[in-house]
Tab-separated table of C-alpha atoms in Angstrom:
chain	number	residue	atom	x	y	z
A	19	MET	CA	81.069	246.472	180.358
A	20	LYS	CA	82.258	242.678	179.363
A	21	ILE	CA	85.151	241.739	181.478
A	22	THR	CA	87.678	238.795	179.889
A	23	TYR	CA	89.873	237.422	182.102
A	24	TYR	CA	93.649	235.704	181.356
A	25	GLY	CA	95.857	233.963	183.547
A	26	LYS	CA	99.501	233.037	183.364
A	27	ASN	CA	101.661	230.717	185.103
A	28	ILE	CA	98.488	230.974	187.373
A	29	ASN	CA	95.082	229.268	187.334
A	30	LEU	CA	92.103	231.698	188.050
A	31	ARG	CA	89.416	230.374	190.697
A	32	ASP	CA	85.669	231.229	189.968
A	33	ASN	CA	85.914	233.565	193.787
A	34	THR	CA	89.722	235.366	192.720
A	35	LYS	CA	87.227	236.303	189.356
A	36	GLN	CA	83.923	237.078	191.505
A	37	GLU	CA	86.792	239.697	193.819
A	38	ILE	CA	88.496	241.195	190.391
A	39	ASP	CA	85.550	240.815	189.095
A	40	LYS	CA	83.448	243.446	191.774
A	41	LYS	CA	86.866	245.535	191.651
A	42	VAL	CA	86.869	245.908	187.727
A	43	ARG	CA	82.719	246.874	188.014
A	44	ARG	CA	84.115	249.703	189.613
A	45	LEU	CA	84.737	251.015	186.024
A	46	ASP	CA	81.567	249.787	184.805
A	47	LYS	CA	79.839	253.936	185.545
A	48	TYR	CA	81.953	255.389	182.272
A	49	PHE	CA	81.773	252.890	180.305
A	50	ARG	CA	79.602	251.546	177.798
A	51	GLU	CA	77.750	247.765	178.307
A	52	ASP	CA	80.268	246.885	174.864
A	53	VAL	CA	83.402	247.734	175.604
A	54	GLU	CA	85.548	245.037	176.457
A	55	ALA	CA	88.164	244.886	179.460
A	56	ARG	CA	90.988	242.686	179.293
A	57	VAL	CA	92.159	241.098	182.743
A	58	THR	CA	95.730	239.578	182.809
A	59	ILE	CA	97.716	238.135	185.764
A	60	SER	CA	100.368	236.193	186.501
A	61	GLN	CA	102.846	235.338	189.229
A	62	GLU	CA	106.487	236.316	188.965
A	63	LYS	CA	109.320	236.067	190.646
A	64	SER	CA	108.701	239.962	192.155
A	65	GLY	CA	104.914	238.877	192.658
A	66	MET	CA	101.782	239.387	191.660
A	67	ARG	CA	101.257	241.151	188.294
A	68	SER	CA	97.240	242.877	187.426
A	69	GLU	CA	97.167	244.236	184.344
A	70	ILE	CA	93.965	245.815	182.761
A	71	THR	CA	93.781	246.954	179.196
A	72	ILE	CA	90.189	248.156	177.923
A	73	PRO	CA	90.789	249.260	173.611
A	74	ILE	CA	88.067	251.824	173.234
A	75	PRO	CA	85.772	251.033	170.366
A	76	GLY	CA	86.300	252.833	167.225
A	77	SER	CA	89.480	254.723	168.140
A	78	ALA	CA	92.764	253.820	168.763
A	79	THR	CA	92.807	254.448	171.840
A	80	ILE	CA	93.908	251.944	175.059
A	81	LEU	CA	93.614	252.653	178.587
A	82	ARG	CA	96.178	250.178	179.700
A	83	ALA	CA	97.527	249.846	183.595
A	84	ASP	CA	99.693	247.279	184.784
A	85	GLN	CA	101.028	246.808	188.585
A	86	VAL	CA	102.863	244.187	190.702
A	87	THR	CA	102.394	243.656	193.499
A	88	ASP	CA	102.387	240.780	196.797
A	89	GLU	CA	98.747	240.685	196.869
A	90	LEU	CA	96.889	239.928	194.362
A	91	LEU	CA	93.841	242.811	194.843
A	92	ASP	CA	96.564	244.911	196.013
A	93	ALA	CA	97.365	244.901	191.945
A	94	VAL	CA	94.523	244.949	190.541
A	95	ASP	CA	93.439	247.929	193.182
A	96	GLN	CA	96.197	249.916	192.332
A	97	CYS	CA	95.044	249.166	188.266
A	98	ILE	CA	91.742	250.775	188.608
A	99	ASP	CA	93.109	253.342	190.773
A	100	GLY	CA	95.254	254.383	187.477
A	101	LEU	CA	93.161	253.896	185.134
A	102	LEU	CA	90.722	255.864	187.020
A	103	SER	CA	93.265	258.591	186.974
A	104	GLN	CA	93.760	257.772	183.180
A	105	ILE	CA	90.047	258.895	182.171
A	106	ARG	CA	89.854	261.797	184.716
A	107	LYS	CA	93.352	263.284	182.986
A	108	PHE	CA	93.120	262.771	179.604
A	109	LYS	CA	89.091	263.605	179.774
A	110	THR	CA	89.212	266.617	177.834
A	111	LYS	CA	91.521	265.311	175.151
A	112	LEU	CA	88.767	262.244	174.472
A	113	GLU	CA	85.898	264.084	174.610
A	114	ARG	CA	87.028	265.912	171.408
A	115	ARG	CA	87.324	263.057	169.507
A	116	ARG	CA	83.680	262.583	168.942
A	117	TYR	CA	84.329	258.129	167.803
A	118	VAL	CA	85.001	257.601	172.135
A	119	GLU	CA	81.914	259.900	172.800
A	120	GLU	CA	79.973	256.983	172.558
A	121	SER	CA	81.938	254.510	174.355
A	122	ILE	CA	82.974	256.460	177.238
A	123	ARG	CA	79.898	258.239	180.041
A	124	PHE	CA	81.806	261.187	180.329
A	125	ALA	CA	79.126	262.730	182.680
A	126	ALA	CA	80.475	260.195	185.274
A	127	VAL	CA	83.851	261.431	184.771
A	128	GLU	CA	85.191	264.112	187.522
A	129	GLU	CA	86.681	266.811	186.361
A	130	PRO	CA	90.471	265.941	186.494
A	131	SER	CA	93.185	268.483	189.876
A	132	PRO	CA	95.068	269.887	188.620
A	133	GLU	CA	98.790	268.106	188.892
A	134	GLU	CA	96.670	265.479	186.744
A	135	ALA	CA	95.701	267.790	183.866
A	136	ALA	CA	96.485	266.512	180.899
A	137	PRO	CA	98.596	270.023	178.570
A	138	GLU	CA	96.542	270.979	175.624
A	139	GLU	CA	99.441	270.237	173.729
A	140	ALA	CA	102.665	267.898	173.684
A	141	ASP	CA	105.067	269.498	175.465
A	142	ILE	CA	107.449	268.208	172.759
A	143	ALA	CA	111.149	269.812	174.491
A	144	ARG	CA	113.597	268.196	171.275
A	145	VAL	CA	113.139	267.121	167.430
A	146	LYS	CA	115.744	264.764	166.504
A	147	GLN	CA	115.763	263.102	163.107
A	148	VAL	CA	118.003	259.699	162.913
A	149	ASP	CA	119.071	257.750	160.656
A	150	VAL	CA	117.724	254.011	160.399
A	151	GLY	CA	120.220	251.548	159.004
A	152	ALA	CA	118.783	247.938	158.122
A	153	MET	CA	119.945	245.904	160.556
A	154	THR	CA	118.119	242.529	162.153
A	155	VAL	CA	116.882	242.392	165.404
A	156	GLU	CA	119.955	241.226	166.866
A	157	GLU	CA	122.300	243.394	165.182
A	158	ALA	CA	119.487	246.335	166.530
A	159	VAL	CA	119.449	245.652	169.954
A	160	ASP	CA	123.497	245.237	169.865
A	161	GLN	CA	123.517	249.211	169.083
A	162	MET	CA	120.184	250.073	171.406
A	163	GLU	CA	122.888	248.743	174.151
A	164	LEU	CA	126.073	250.340	173.177
A	165	LEU	CA	124.109	253.489	172.574
A	166	GLY	CA	123.172	253.457	176.604
A	167	HIS	CA	119.113	253.696	175.285
A	168	ASP	CA	115.910	251.617	176.147
A	169	PHE	CA	114.793	251.711	172.670
A	170	PHE	CA	116.006	251.869	168.904
A	171	LEU	CA	114.611	252.125	166.008
A	172	TYR	CA	115.818	249.934	163.008
A	173	LEU	CA	114.783	249.298	159.691
A	174	ASP	CA	114.502	245.478	159.832
A	175	MET	CA	115.837	243.516	156.634
A	176	ASP	CA	113.594	240.654	156.821
A	177	ARG	CA	110.528	242.981	156.921
A	178	ASP	CA	111.398	245.753	155.250
A	179	THR	CA	109.991	247.784	157.663
A	180	ILE	CA	110.618	250.054	160.309
A	181	CYS	CA	110.026	248.391	163.691
A	182	CYS	CA	111.811	249.582	167.112
A	183	VAL	CA	113.504	247.078	169.900
A	184	TYR	CA	113.053	248.125	173.705
A	185	LYS	CA	114.821	246.713	176.655
A	186	ARG	CA	111.368	245.904	179.283
A	187	LYS	CA	110.968	246.846	183.238
A	188	ALA	CA	111.767	242.654	183.802
A	189	GLY	CA	115.157	242.975	181.966
A	190	ASN	CA	114.749	241.514	179.165
A	191	TYR	CA	113.873	242.651	175.475
A	192	GLY	CA	110.698	243.493	173.649
A	193	LEU	CA	110.318	243.947	169.939
A	194	LEU	CA	107.451	246.531	168.094
A	195	ILE	CA	106.024	245.380	164.965
A	196	PRO	CA	103.674	248.060	162.922
A	197	ASN	CA	101.209	246.257	161.143
A	198	LYS	CA	100.986	247.427	157.580
């Protein structure tokens, strides 16, 4: 596995990278050598944020874990535990996808516990159709807040495409724009 490090609001020293590298290498047995893991470390008011993202080559599957703790290495450990849980949980679904088999070594993945087992099909409890109105990003955020929702779909007037604004854990907003 190739590991790429990114630091936001922090300079990562070589010894810190080496410590993180040791921890992330626990995932080596699950992936081929050409799979890239992106480790992003940032300093925030609430502590140290560690985010590990592993895009699976040849598919739209992305494994991602994000944790904030007081200690950097604890956050990395929690991210790795989360990724291992995701791999176990979705092993069956991922195995069914031919293109993923070459990237993940499933022989190394133990069977998930019953509480981790992924359902065979998504349990869609409700289907709702929404009218998507043309508006600006600011209008969409205002509408989302008025409705008390965490996200809002709208037709972006500037881009002429369906977009989604959402409320982030940090309290600010995010914008999802589809690639064409």
